[in-house]
mmCIF file of C-alpha atoms in Angstrom:
data_model
loop_
_atom_site.group_PDB
_atom_site.id
_atom_site.type_symbol
_atom_site.label_atom_id
_atom_site.label_comp_id
_atom_site.label_asym_id
_atom_site.label_seq_id
_atom_site.Cartn_x
_atom_site.Cartn_y
_atom_site.Cartn_z
ATOM 1 C CA UNK S 27 -34.114 -12.015 -11.055
ATOM 2 C CA UNK S 28 -33.333 -10.682 -14.532
ATOM 3 C CA UNK S 29 -34.957 -7.356 -13.566
ATOM 4 C CA UNK S 30 -32.871 -7.159 -10.406
ATOM 5 C CA UNK S 31 -29.724 -7.860 -12.391
ATOM 6 C CA UNK S 32 -30.588 -5.161 -14.941
ATOM 7 C CA UNK S 33 -31.304 -2.696 -12.143
ATOM 8 C CA UNK S 34 -27.948 -3.456 -10.551
ATOM 9 C CA UNK S 35 -26.223 -2.965 -13.921
ATOM 10 C CA UNK S 36 -27.827 0.468 -14.312
ATOM 11 C CA UNK S 37 -26.858 1.491 -10.782
ATOM 12 C CA UNK S 38 -23.275 0.344 -11.413
ATOM 13 C CA UNK S 39 -23.147 2.525 -14.521
ATOM 14 C CA UNK S 40 -24.510 5.513 -12.601
ATOM 15 C CA UNK S 41 -21.953 4.943 -9.846
ATOM 16 C CA UNK S 42 -19.139 4.848 -12.419
ATOM 17 C CA UNK S 43 -20.437 8.025 -14.057
ATOM 18 C CA UNK S 44 -20.611 9.912 -10.751
ATOM 19 C CA UNK S 45 -17.120 8.772 -9.774
ATOM 20 C CA UNK S 46 -15.661 9.897 -13.109
ATOM 21 C CA UNK S 47 -17.513 13.219 -12.871
ATOM 22 C CA UNK S 48 -16.070 13.861 -9.404
ATOM 23 C CA UNK S 49 -12.554 13.040 -10.634
ATOM 24 C CA UNK S 50 -12.984 15.327 -13.631
ATOM 25 C CA UNK S 51 -14.235 18.163 -11.440
ATOM 26 C CA UNK S 52 -11.117 17.985 -9.254
ATOM 27 C CA UNK S 53 -8.803 17.661 -12.250
ATOM 28 C CA UNK S 54 -10.337 20.673 -13.996
ATOM 29 C CA UNK S 55 -9.962 22.843 -10.898
ATOM 30 C CA UNK S 56 -6.267 21.889 -10.652
ATOM 31 C CA UNK S 57 -5.886 22.433 -14.400
ATOM 32 C CA UNK S 58 -7.297 25.941 -14.088
ATOM 33 C CA UNK S 59 -4.971 26.760 -11.176
ATOM 34 C CA UNK S 60 -2.011 25.569 -13.274
ATOM 35 C CA UNK S 61 -2.844 28.168 -15.940
ATOM 36 C CA UNK S 62 -3.001 30.927 -13.341
ATOM 37 C CA UNK S 63 0.288 29.940 -11.683
ATOM 38 C CA UNK S 64 1.976 29.640 -15.093
ATOM 39 C CA UNK S 65 1.129 33.226 -15.964
ATOM 40 C CA UNK S 66 2.185 34.503 -12.521
ATOM 41 C CA UNK S 67 5.535 32.722 -12.631
ATOM 42 C CA UNK S 68 6.281 34.093 -16.085
ATOM 43 C CA UNK S 69 5.444 37.577 -14.836
ATOM 44 C CA UNK S 70 7.880 37.195 -11.984
ATOM 45 C CA UNK S 71 10.599 35.863 -14.239
ATOM 46 C CA UNK S 72 10.421 38.938 -16.442
ATOM 47 C CA UNK S 73 11.585 41.063 -13.507
ATOM 48 C CA UNK S 74 14.734 38.948 -13.117
ATOM 49 C CA UNK S 75 17.805 38.425 -15.255
ATOM 50 C CA UNK S 76 17.501 36.677 -18.625
ATOM 51 C CA UNK S 77 19.942 34.073 -17.301
ATOM 52 C CA UNK S 78 17.347 32.822 -14.805
ATOM 53 C CA UNK S 79 16.756 29.092 -15.433
ATOM 54 C CA UNK S 80 13.456 28.143 -17.043
ATOM 55 C CA UNK S 81 13.040 25.083 -14.826
ATOM 56 C CA UNK S 82 9.815 26.309 -13.234
ATOM 57 C CA UNK S 83 7.975 26.825 -16.501
ATOM 58 C CA UNK S 84 9.476 23.680 -18.017
ATOM 59 C CA UNK S 85 8.011 21.769 -15.091
ATOM 60 C CA UNK S 86 4.655 23.474 -15.574
ATOM 61 C CA UNK S 87 4.714 22.625 -19.277
ATOM 62 C CA UNK S 88 5.220 18.963 -18.413
ATOM 63 C CA UNK S 89 2.429 19.143 -15.828
ATOM 64 C CA UNK S 90 0.177 20.711 -18.456
ATOM 65 C CA UNK S 91 0.850 17.903 -20.925
ATOM 66 C CA UNK S 92 0.362 15.230 -18.244
ATOM 67 C CA UNK S 93 -2.888 16.709 -16.903
ATOM 68 C CA UNK S 94 -4.236 17.194 -20.433
ATOM 69 C CA UNK S 95 -3.735 13.506 -21.169
ATOM 70 C CA UNK S 96 -5.311 12.478 -17.848
ATOM 71 C CA UNK S 97 -8.375 14.678 -18.390
ATOM 72 C CA UNK S 98 -8.801 13.452 -21.961
ATOM 73 C CA UNK S 99 -8.684 9.857 -20.700
ATOM 74 C CA UNK S 100 -11.305 10.593 -18.033
ATOM 75 C CA UNK S 101 -13.535 12.275 -20.618
ATOM 76 C CA UNK S 102 -13.193 9.241 -22.883
ATOM 77 C CA UNK S 103 -14.130 6.893 -20.018
ATOM 78 C CA UNK S 104 -17.137 9.017 -19.074
ATOM 79 C CA UNK S 105 -18.234 9.057 -22.718
ATOM 80 C CA UNK S 106 -18.018 5.270 -22.810
ATOM 81 C CA UNK S 107 -20.122 4.970 -19.646
ATOM 82 C CA UNK S 108 -22.736 7.322 -21.092
ATOM 83 C CA UNK S 109 -22.848 5.214 -24.251
ATOM 84 C CA UNK S 110 -23.449 2.093 -22.170
ATOM 85 C CA UNK S 111 -26.244 3.867 -20.310
ATOM 86 C CA UNK S 112 -27.799 4.857 -23.636
ATOM 87 C CA UNK S 113 -27.647 1.226 -24.801
ATOM 88 C CA UNK S 114 -29.322 0.118 -21.582
ATOM 89 C CA UNK S 115 -32.280 2.462 -22.121
ATOM 90 C CA UNK S 116 -32.978 0.610 -25.378
ATOM 91 C CA UNK S 117 -32.901 -2.787 -23.688
ATOM 92 C CA UNK S 118 -36.200 -4.702 -23.866
ATOM 93 C CA UNK S 119 -38.036 -4.646 -20.542
ATOM 94 C CA UNK S 120 -37.069 -1.094 -19.578
ATOM 95 C CA UNK S 121 -39.971 0.631 -21.344
ATOM 96 C CA UNK S 122 -41.854 1.305 -18.105
ATOM 97 C CA UNK S 123 -38.813 3.091 -16.653
ATOM 98 C CA UNK S 124 -37.654 4.688 -19.890
ATOM 99 C CA UNK S 125 -38.724 8.277 -19.021
ATOM 100 C CA UNK S 126 -36.823 8.278 -15.718
ATOM 101 C CA UNK S 127 -33.816 6.573 -17.292
ATOM 102 C CA UNK S 128 -33.656 9.076 -20.152
ATOM 103 C CA UNK S 129 -33.874 11.966 -17.701
ATOM 104 C CA UNK S 130 -30.909 10.597 -15.744
ATOM 105 C CA UNK S 131 -28.956 9.881 -18.932
ATOM 106 C CA UNK S 132 -29.528 13.414 -20.247
ATOM 107 C CA UNK S 133 -28.285 14.889 -16.983
ATOM 108 C CA UNK S 134 -25.043 12.896 -17.220
ATOM 109 C CA UNK S 135 -24.661 13.907 -20.870
ATOM 110 C CA UNK S 136 -25.055 17.579 -19.937
ATOM 111 C CA UNK S 137 -22.356 17.237 -17.286
ATOM 112 C CA UNK S 138 -20.038 15.550 -19.808
ATOM 113 C CA UNK S 139 -20.637 18.333 -22.317
ATOM 114 C CA UNK S 140 -19.934 21.023 -19.704
ATOM 115 C CA UNK S 141 -16.689 19.355 -18.614
ATOM 116 C CA UNK S 142 -15.545 18.897 -22.222
ATOM 117 C CA UNK S 143 -16.221 22.550 -23.026
ATOM 118 C CA UNK S 144 -14.480 23.728 -19.852
ATOM 119 C CA UNK S 145 -11.407 21.577 -20.584
ATOM 120 C CA UNK S 146 -10.978 22.863 -24.131
ATOM 121 C CA UNK S 147 -11.534 26.467 -23.011
ATOM 122 C CA UNK S 148 -8.953 26.240 -20.203
ATOM 123 C CA UNK S 149 -6.484 24.463 -22.476
ATOM 124 C CA UNK S 150 -6.909 27.159 -25.123
ATOM 125 C CA UNK S 151 -6.318 29.903 -22.537
ATOM 126 C CA UNK S 152 -3.142 28.191 -21.346
ATOM 127 C CA UNK S 153 -1.746 27.870 -24.867
ATOM 128 C CA UNK S 154 -2.615 31.500 -25.611
ATOM 129 C CA UNK S 155 -0.832 32.691 -22.452
ATOM 130 C CA UNK S 156 2.245 30.612 -23.254
ATOM 131 C CA UNK S 157 2.375 31.881 -26.836
ATOM 132 C CA UNK S 158 2.012 35.505 -25.721
ATOM 133 C CA UNK S 159 4.677 35.118 -23.039
ATOM 134 C CA UNK S 160 7.104 33.532 -25.509
ATOM 135 C CA UNK S 161 6.502 36.373 -27.955
ATOM 136 C CA UNK S 162 7.104 39.061 -25.337
ATOM 137 C CA UNK S 163 10.223 37.239 -24.156
ATOM 138 C CA UNK S 164 11.528 37.221 -27.710
ATOM 139 C CA UNK S 165 10.873 40.959 -28.050
ATOM 140 C CA UNK S 166 12.747 41.634 -24.833
ATOM 141 C CA UNK S 167 15.737 39.612 -25.996
ATOM 142 C CA UNK S 168 15.782 41.535 -29.255
ATOM 143 C CA UNK S 169 15.805 44.796 -27.307
ATOM 144 C CA UNK S 170 18.644 43.639 -25.063
ATOM 145 C CA UNK S 171 20.621 42.476 -28.096
ATOM 146 C CA UNK S 172 20.104 45.821 -29.799
ATOM 147 C CA UNK S 173 21.192 47.729 -26.677
ATOM 148 C CA UNK S 174 24.363 45.685 -26.233
ATOM 149 C CA UNK S 175 25.201 45.941 -29.942
ATOM 150 C CA UNK S 176 24.793 49.691 -30.280
ATOM 151 C CA UNK S 177 26.317 50.629 -26.937
ATOM 152 C CA UNK S 178 24.376 53.935 -26.836
ATOM 153 C CA UNK S 179 20.928 54.890 -25.598
ATOM 154 C CA UNK S 180 19.761 56.889 -28.594
ATOM 155 C CA UNK S 181 16.307 58.308 -29.112
ATOM 156 C CA UNK S 182 15.053 55.312 -31.078
ATOM 157 C CA UNK S 183 16.087 52.901 -28.326
ATOM 158 C CA UNK S 184 14.335 54.992 -25.679
ATOM 159 C CA UNK S 185 11.108 55.000 -27.692
ATOM 160 C CA UNK S 186 11.396 51.267 -28.226
ATOM 161 C CA UNK S 187 11.883 50.667 -24.505
ATOM 162 C CA UNK S 188 8.923 52.887 -23.602
ATOM 163 C CA UNK S 189 6.705 50.973 -25.996
ATOM 164 C CA UNK S 190 7.931 47.699 -24.548
ATOM 165 C CA UNK S 191 7.174 48.905 -21.018
ATOM 166 C CA UNK S 192 3.677 49.850 -22.136
ATOM 167 C CA UNK S 193 3.213 46.335 -23.555
ATOM 168 C CA UNK S 194 4.372 44.803 -20.272
ATOM 169 C CA UNK S 195 1.915 46.890 -18.281
ATOM 170 C CA UNK S 196 -0.910 45.966 -20.639
ATOM 171 C CA UNK S 197 0.069 42.312 -20.417
ATOM 172 C CA UNK S 198 0.017 42.412 -16.619
ATOM 173 C CA UNK S 199 -3.433 43.972 -16.694
ATOM 174 C CA UNK S 200 -4.614 41.211 -19.027
ATOM 175 C CA UNK S 201 -3.126 38.576 -16.704
ATOM 176 C CA UNK S 202 -4.943 40.096 -13.743
ATOM 177 C CA UNK S 203 -8.188 40.012 -15.718
ATOM 178 C CA UNK S 204 -7.623 36.371 -16.664
ATOM 179 C CA UNK S 205 -6.842 35.482 -13.047
ATOM 180 C CA UNK S 206 -10.063 37.117 -11.855
ATOM 181 C CA UNK S 207 -12.029 35.299 -14.549
ATOM 182 C CA UNK S 208 -10.463 31.942 -13.623
ATOM 183 C CA UNK S 209 -11.147 32.475 -9.925
ATOM 184 C CA UNK S 210 -14.761 33.296 -10.786
ATOM 185 C CA UNK S 211 -14.975 30.190 -12.963
ATOM 186 C CA UNK S 212 -13.620 27.976 -10.180
ATOM 187 C CA UNK S 213 -16.240 29.333 -7.807
ATOM 188 C CA UNK S 214 -18.996 28.824 -10.377
ATOM 189 C CA UNK S 215 -17.745 25.287 -11.081
ATOM 190 C CA UNK S 216 -17.984 24.458 -7.395
ATOM 191 C CA UNK S 217 -21.468 25.912 -7.182
ATOM 192 C CA UNK S 218 -22.558 24.175 -10.382
ATOM 193 C CA UNK S 219 -22.111 20.714 -8.890
ATOM 194 C CA UNK S 220 -24.250 21.664 -5.908
ATOM 195 C CA UNK S 221 -26.908 23.279 -8.096
ATOM 196 C CA UNK S 222 -27.116 20.262 -10.436
ATOM 197 C CA UNK S 223 -27.687 17.952 -7.475
ATOM 198 C CA UNK S 224 -30.357 20.259 -6.040
ATOM 199 C CA UNK S 225 -31.974 20.719 -9.451
ATOM 200 C CA UNK S 226 -32.179 16.955 -9.959
ATOM 201 C CA UNK S 227 -34.052 16.531 -6.695
ATOM 202 C CA UNK S 228 -36.311 19.487 -7.396
ATOM 203 C CA UNK S 229 -37.109 18.128 -10.874
ATOM 204 C CA UNK S 230 -38.173 14.833 -9.303
ATOM 205 C CA UNK S 231 -40.558 16.692 -7.016
ATOM 206 C CA UNK S 232 -41.750 18.878 -9.881
ATOM 207 C CA UNK S 233 -42.764 15.835 -11.911
ATOM 208 C CA UNK S 234 -44.959 14.747 -9.013
ATOM 209 C CA UNK S 235 -46.478 18.112 -8.173
ATOM 210 C CA UNK S 236 -47.489 20.342 -11.133
ATOM 211 C CA UNK S 237 -47.741 23.449 -8.932
ATOM 212 C CA UNK S 238 -44.099 23.099 -7.922
ATOM 213 C CA UNK S 239 -43.219 22.581 -11.583
ATOM 214 C CA UNK S 240 -44.776 25.946 -12.497
ATOM 215 C CA UNK S 241 -42.861 27.625 -9.671
ATOM 216 C CA UNK S 242 -39.606 26.074 -10.857
ATOM 217 C CA UNK S 243 -40.208 27.324 -14.386
ATOM 218 C CA UNK S 244 -40.594 30.870 -13.096
ATOM 219 C CA UNK S 245 -37.433 30.480 -11.018
ATOM 220 C CA UNK S 246 -35.528 29.207 -14.063
ATOM 221 C CA UNK S 247 -36.708 32.186 -16.122
ATOM 222 C CA UNK S 248 -35.490 34.570 -13.465
ATOM 223 C CA UNK S 249 -32.204 32.689 -13.175
ATOM 224 C CA UNK S 250 -31.615 33.002 -16.921
ATOM 225 C CA UNK S 251 -32.433 36.700 -16.742
ATOM 226 C CA UNK S 252 -29.943 37.181 -13.886
ATOM 227 C CA UNK S 253 -27.321 35.238 -15.854
ATOM 228 C CA UNK S 254 -27.802 37.533 -18.855
ATOM 229 C CA UNK S 255 -27.457 40.609 -16.646
ATOM 230 C CA UNK S 256 -24.319 39.214 -14.984
ATOM 231 C CA UNK S 257 -22.835 38.269 -18.343
ATOM 232 C CA UNK S 258 -23.506 41.770 -19.675
ATOM 233 C CA UNK S 259 -21.856 43.400 -16.651
ATOM 234 C CA UNK S 260 -18.786 41.155 -16.948
ATOM 235 C CA UNK S 261 -18.563 41.826 -20.689
ATOM 236 C CA UNK S 262 -18.754 45.595 -20.209
ATOM 237 C CA UNK S 263 -16.113 45.497 -17.459
ATOM 238 C CA UNK S 264 -13.801 43.415 -19.647
ATOM 239 C CA UNK S 265 -14.218 45.814 -22.592
ATOM 240 C CA UNK S 266 -13.480 48.809 -20.327
ATOM 241 C CA UNK S 267 -10.351 47.092 -19.007
ATOM 242 C CA UNK S 268 -9.167 46.343 -22.543
ATOM 243 C CA UNK S 269 -9.808 49.936 -23.638
ATOM 244 C CA UNK S 270 -7.898 51.190 -20.611
ATOM 245 C CA UNK S 271 -5.034 48.784 -21.232
ATOM 246 C CA UNK S 272 -4.507 49.735 -24.869
ATOM 247 C CA UNK S 273 -5.306 53.432 -24.498
#
């Protein structure tokens, strides 16, 4: 009976971990979309009058703060569940199942690490976009103040305006690049969950059949090679876009 109770406890922990992971996956997708919509709305506001209310972005700022807190709480809960699972693997009487338990625990730890990294990366991108948009808005206000104060469109003002227009075009190109990257990340995030589930099942079969294990190793090597090639292509494209933008 004690073994049955311990088994139920482990399954309860796994169920909690999977539920938290699903919630985090949905939250991170919404969080990423918030960053994209924030940049787009700021782009649209630049084409309107400076007297346009900032309600939209103020609302998005509040949503950003709220979602950040919610995601951090979910990450903390998932960390606590992983810690409980780690404690369970050290419980006397689980030695015969320890290899399988550690494999499952490591998989949940990897998922937690991926979600934590993704959250901090998306949050950093959001803050960078907001800081850049605030800076460009300040530059535009300075230009408008200068124009209204001087009352004439002299040569210096024209050069200043041309440079500002060039900055706006470069900024839009950067925003488009970020949007493409975020859309790609959302697609990869969706595929990652499916691949992790498939990989877990394949690993179980691989442990039973050595021939399959060798085949999986070759597949993993090819997958890493394809990932390096894809990463190189994306990096080169990004560098070319940056060179074009600031040319």
